[in-house]
Amino acid sequence: MPANWPYMPTPWIQEDDSSYRAKEQPLTFVLVHGSWADASFWAGVAAELSKKGHTVFVPEFPGHGADPNKNVTHGMISKSVADFIISHKLHNVVLVGHSFGGSVIQKVAELVPDRLKRLVFLNAFVLKDGEMLADELPPQVVEQFKKLGASSKNNTITLPFDFFREAFTNLASLSQAQQIYKKAFPEPVGPLFEKLDLKKFYSLPIPKSYVHLMEDNVIPFGDPNYGWHPHMSSRLGLFRFIQLHGDHMTTAHYEPKLVASKLYEAARD
């Protein structure tokens, strides 16, 4: 792993292991992380995809990772990913978004549609035209986020560990949850409350897939007005559906080979 990971904007490098490599259609992946995370969220998954012969990029975006400026907008984040794709001269990209990253790849698709092969949503937000992310969260959660942001010094949300442990890492052991929580950086409030114009997104013919982690408890089960699948996934129209056991964050960290295999199933021709 490069010493300056995750801030090195180059393909993920992994030593060749021909005994591991299966015959897979070589693809170019760009992996976009979600809230309370940085590019290192994808470390294990990126390594597993690379072992299989894929080219993998993991861009970091404004307000996250090493960036101390948390006064960012959704537009700044989306443009940074689109600019990354353009500057690295990438084409036929499988663009993967996790969680908040789903709304990001929706907007990136509007900016660089000719460079994308497929969009893959991994328990990711699929917003309707004119929605903001907060519209897809229960009112009590929205109020909690507003209070946390207002009480911070830089308009960010730091999740209490008990909430993070039960909602984001419900399949983890306590020690695993604690390790993941160490990387749960404060999340800028602004992008969660921006209404997005997505008219162009819903006119694009780019193929789409939804990968569903069945035990993900970030959005509570049981309310038909909220949820990953089928509530938001169904907005994609015709889409490929892949499902696996897993929660919001633990599975990517501790079962990266499984997640990588499902992303490939979602992305291949």
PDB file of N, CA, C and O in Angstrom, residues 73-75 78 100 102-104 106-107 110 127-133 135 191 193-199 202:
ATOM      1  N   THR A  73     -19.821  22.076  -0.849  1.00  0.00           N
ATOM      2  CA  THR A  73     -21.153  21.850  -1.398  1.00  0.00           C
ATOM      3  C   THR A  73     -21.200  20.525  -2.131  1.00  0.00           C
ATOM      4  O   THR A  73     -20.160  19.951  -2.479  1.00  0.00           O
ATOM      5  N   HIS A  74     -22.408  20.056  -2.374  1.00  0.00           N
ATOM      6  CA  HIS A  74     -22.570  18.822  -3.154  1.00  0.00           C
ATOM      7  C   HIS A  74     -22.000  19.012  -4.550  1.00  0.00           C
ATOM      8  O   HIS A  74     -21.363  18.107  -5.108  1.00  0.00           O
ATOM      9  N   GLY A  75     -22.190  20.204  -5.114  1.00  0.00           N
ATOM     10  CA  GLY A  75     -21.665  20.477  -6.446  1.00  0.00           C
ATOM     11  C   GLY A  75     -20.158  20.404  -6.504  1.00  0.00           C
ATOM     12  O   GLY A  75     -19.581  19.888  -7.476  1.00  0.00           O
ATOM     13  N   SER A  78     -19.231  16.584  -6.426  1.00  0.00           N
ATOM     14  CA  SER A  78     -19.517  15.903  -7.691  1.00  0.00           C
ATOM     15  C   SER A  78     -18.542  16.343  -8.780  1.00  0.00           C
ATOM     16  O   SER A  78     -18.036  15.516  -9.548  1.00  0.00           O
ATOM     17  N   PHE A 100     -23.990   7.983   0.714  1.00  0.00           N
ATOM     18  CA  PHE A 100     -24.020   9.339   0.159  1.00  0.00           C
ATOM     19  C   PHE A 100     -23.433   9.379  -1.245  1.00  0.00           C
ATOM     20  O   PHE A 100     -23.854  10.184  -2.089  1.00  0.00           O
ATOM     21  N   GLY A 102     -24.000   7.595  -3.629  1.00  0.00           N
ATOM     22  CA  GLY A 102     -25.007   7.376  -4.667  1.00  0.00           C
ATOM     23  C   GLY A 102     -25.480   8.676  -5.272  1.00  0.00           C
ATOM     24  O   GLY A 102     -25.612   8.802  -6.502  1.00  0.00           O
ATOM     25  N   SER A 103     -25.741   9.675  -4.429  1.00  0.00           N
ATOM     26  CA  SER A 103     -26.158  10.981  -4.948  1.00  0.00           C
ATOM     27  C   SER A 103     -25.019  11.640  -5.723  1.00  0.00           C
ATOM     28  O   SER A 103     -25.267  12.376  -6.687  1.00  0.00           O
ATOM     29  N   VAL A 104     -23.782  11.368  -5.312  1.00  0.00           N
ATOM     30  CA  VAL A 104     -22.629  11.918  -6.022  1.00  0.00           C
ATOM     31  C   VAL A 104     -22.542  11.338  -7.425  1.00  0.00           C
ATOM     32  O   VAL A 104     -22.379  12.070  -8.409  1.00  0.00           O
ATOM     33  N   GLN A 106     -24.880  10.107  -9.176  1.00  0.00           N
ATOM     34  CA  GLN A 106     -25.982  10.615  -9.987  1.00  0.00           C
ATOM     35  C   GLN A 106     -25.578  11.912 -10.679  1.00  0.00           C
ATOM     36  O   GLN A 106     -25.837  12.106 -11.872  1.00  0.00           O
ATOM     37  N   LYS A 107     -24.954  12.823  -9.930  1.00  0.00           N
ATOM     38  CA  LYS A 107     -24.552  14.105 -10.513  1.00  0.00           C
ATOM     39  C   LYS A 107     -23.326  13.965 -11.415  1.00  0.00           C
ATOM     40  O   LYS A 107     -23.230  14.651 -12.442  1.00  0.00           O
ATOM     41  N   GLU A 110     -24.294  13.075 -14.852  1.00  0.00           N
ATOM     42  CA  GLU A 110     -24.758  14.204 -15.656  1.00  0.00           C
ATOM     43  C   GLU A 110     -23.587  14.967 -16.264  1.00  0.00           C
ATOM     44  O   GLU A 110     -23.709  15.525 -17.360  1.00  0.00           O
ATOM     45  N   LEU A 127     -31.648   9.642  -5.323  1.00  0.00           N
ATOM     46  CA  LEU A 127     -32.575  10.723  -5.036  1.00  0.00           C
ATOM     47  C   LEU A 127     -33.475  11.010  -6.222  1.00  0.00           C
ATOM     48  O   LEU A 127     -33.076  10.878  -7.383  1.00  0.00           O
ATOM     49  N   LYS A 128     -34.686  11.445  -5.917  1.00  0.00           N
ATOM     50  CA  LYS A 128     -35.594  11.926  -6.941  1.00  0.00           C
ATOM     51  C   LYS A 128     -35.189  13.341  -7.347  1.00  0.00           C
ATOM     52  O   LYS A 128     -34.512  14.039  -6.594  1.00  0.00           O
ATOM     53  N   ASP A 129     -35.610  13.767  -8.524  1.00  0.00           N
ATOM     54  CA  ASP A 129     -35.340  15.124  -8.964  1.00  0.00           C
ATOM     55  C   ASP A 129     -35.903  16.110  -7.942  1.00  0.00           C
ATOM     56  O   ASP A 129     -37.063  16.020  -7.531  1.00  0.00           O
ATOM     57  N   GLY A 130     -35.064  17.053  -7.497  1.00  0.00           N
ATOM     58  CA  GLY A 130     -35.497  18.070  -6.554  1.00  0.00           C
ATOM     59  C   GLY A 130     -35.373  17.694  -5.095  1.00  0.00           C
ATOM     60  O   GLY A 130     -35.660  18.516  -4.217  1.00  0.00           O
ATOM     61  N   GLU A 131     -34.912  16.478  -4.809  1.00  0.00           N
ATOM     62  CA  GLU A 131     -34.763  16.037  -3.426  1.00  0.00           C
ATOM     63  C   GLU A 131     -33.401  16.416  -2.859  1.00  0.00           C
ATOM     64  O   GLU A 131     -32.449  16.660  -3.592  1.00  0.00           O
ATOM     65  N   MET A 132     -33.320  16.408  -1.523  1.00  0.00           N
ATOM     66  CA  MET A 132     -32.046  16.437  -0.821  1.00  0.00           C
ATOM     67  C   MET A 132     -31.923  15.137  -0.033  1.00  0.00           C
ATOM     68  O   MET A 132     -32.921  14.448   0.197  1.00  0.00           O
ATOM     69  N   LEU A 133     -30.714  14.802   0.376  1.00  0.00           N
ATOM     70  CA  LEU A 133     -30.515  13.543   1.094  1.00  0.00           C
ATOM     71  C   LEU A 133     -31.362  13.481   2.358  1.00  0.00           C
ATOM     72  O   LEU A 133     -31.888  12.420   2.705  1.00  0.00           O
ATOM     73  N   ASP A 135     -34.239  14.346   2.832  1.00  0.00           N
ATOM     74  CA  ASP A 135     -35.612  13.920   2.542  1.00  0.00           C
ATOM     75  C   ASP A 135     -35.785  12.413   2.653  1.00  0.00           C
ATOM     76  O   ASP A 135     -36.903  11.921   2.799  1.00  0.00           O
ATOM     77  N   PRO A 191     -23.913  19.457   2.295  1.00  0.00           N
ATOM     78  CA  PRO A 191     -24.383  18.615   1.189  1.00  0.00           C
ATOM     79  C   PRO A 191     -25.599  17.751   1.517  1.00  0.00           C
ATOM     80  O   PRO A 191     -26.295  17.312   0.597  1.00  0.00           O
ATOM     81  N   PHE A 193     -28.240  18.763   2.929  1.00  0.00           N
ATOM     82  CA  PHE A 193     -29.448  19.582   2.892  1.00  0.00           C
ATOM     83  C   PHE A 193     -29.535  20.426   1.625  1.00  0.00           C
ATOM     84  O   PHE A 193     -30.163  21.484   1.614  1.00  0.00           O
ATOM     85  N   GLU A 194     -28.925  19.958   0.545  1.00  0.00           N
ATOM     86  CA  GLU A 194     -29.008  20.637  -0.741  1.00  0.00           C
ATOM     87  C   GLU A 194     -29.966  19.891  -1.664  1.00  0.00           C
ATOM     88  O   GLU A 194     -29.802  18.694  -1.891  1.00  0.00           O
ATOM     89  N   LYS A 195     -30.935  20.595  -2.198  1.00  0.00           N
ATOM     90  CA  LYS A 195     -31.840  19.988  -3.175  1.00  0.00           C
ATOM     91  C   LYS A 195     -31.115  19.871  -4.510  1.00  0.00           C
ATOM     92  O   LYS A 195     -30.464  20.817  -4.962  1.00  0.00           O
ATOM     93  N   LEU A 196     -31.216  18.705  -5.134  1.00  0.00           N
ATOM     94  CA  LEU A 196     -30.476  18.428  -6.365  1.00  0.00           C
ATOM     95  C   LEU A 196     -31.402  18.383  -7.575  1.00  0.00           C
ATOM     96  O   LEU A 196     -32.441  17.714  -7.547  1.00  0.00           O
ATOM     97  N   ASP A 197     -31.010  19.084  -8.609  1.00  0.00           N
ATOM     98  CA  ASP A 197     -31.696  19.003  -9.895  1.00  0.00           C
ATOM     99  C   ASP A 197     -31.164  17.763 -10.616  1.00  0.00           C
ATOM    100  O   ASP A 197     -29.996  17.710 -10.991  1.00  0.00           O
ATOM    101  N   LEU A 198     -32.019  16.762 -10.784  1.00  0.00           N
ATOM    102  CA  LEU A 198     -31.596  15.488 -11.374  1.00  0.00           C
ATOM    103  C   LEU A 198     -32.368  15.147 -12.649  1.00  0.00           C
ATOM    104  O   LEU A 198     -32.442  13.982 -13.036  1.00  0.00           O
ATOM    105  N   LYS A 199     -32.915  16.156 -13.285  1.00  0.00           N
ATOM    106  CA  LYS A 199     -33.682  15.905 -14.514  1.00  0.00           C
ATOM    107  C   LYS A 199     -32.825  15.237 -15.577  1.00  0.00           C
ATOM    108  O   LYS A 199     -33.263  14.284 -16.238  1.00  0.00           O
ATOM    109  N   TYR A 202     -32.134  11.429 -14.993  1.00  0.00           N
ATOM    110  CA  TYR A 202     -33.227  10.507 -15.311  1.00  0.00           C
ATOM    111  C   TYR A 202     -33.513  10.420 -16.808  1.00  0.00           C
ATOM    112  O   TYR A 202     -34.369   9.638 -17.217  1.00  0.00           O
TER     113      TYR A 202
END
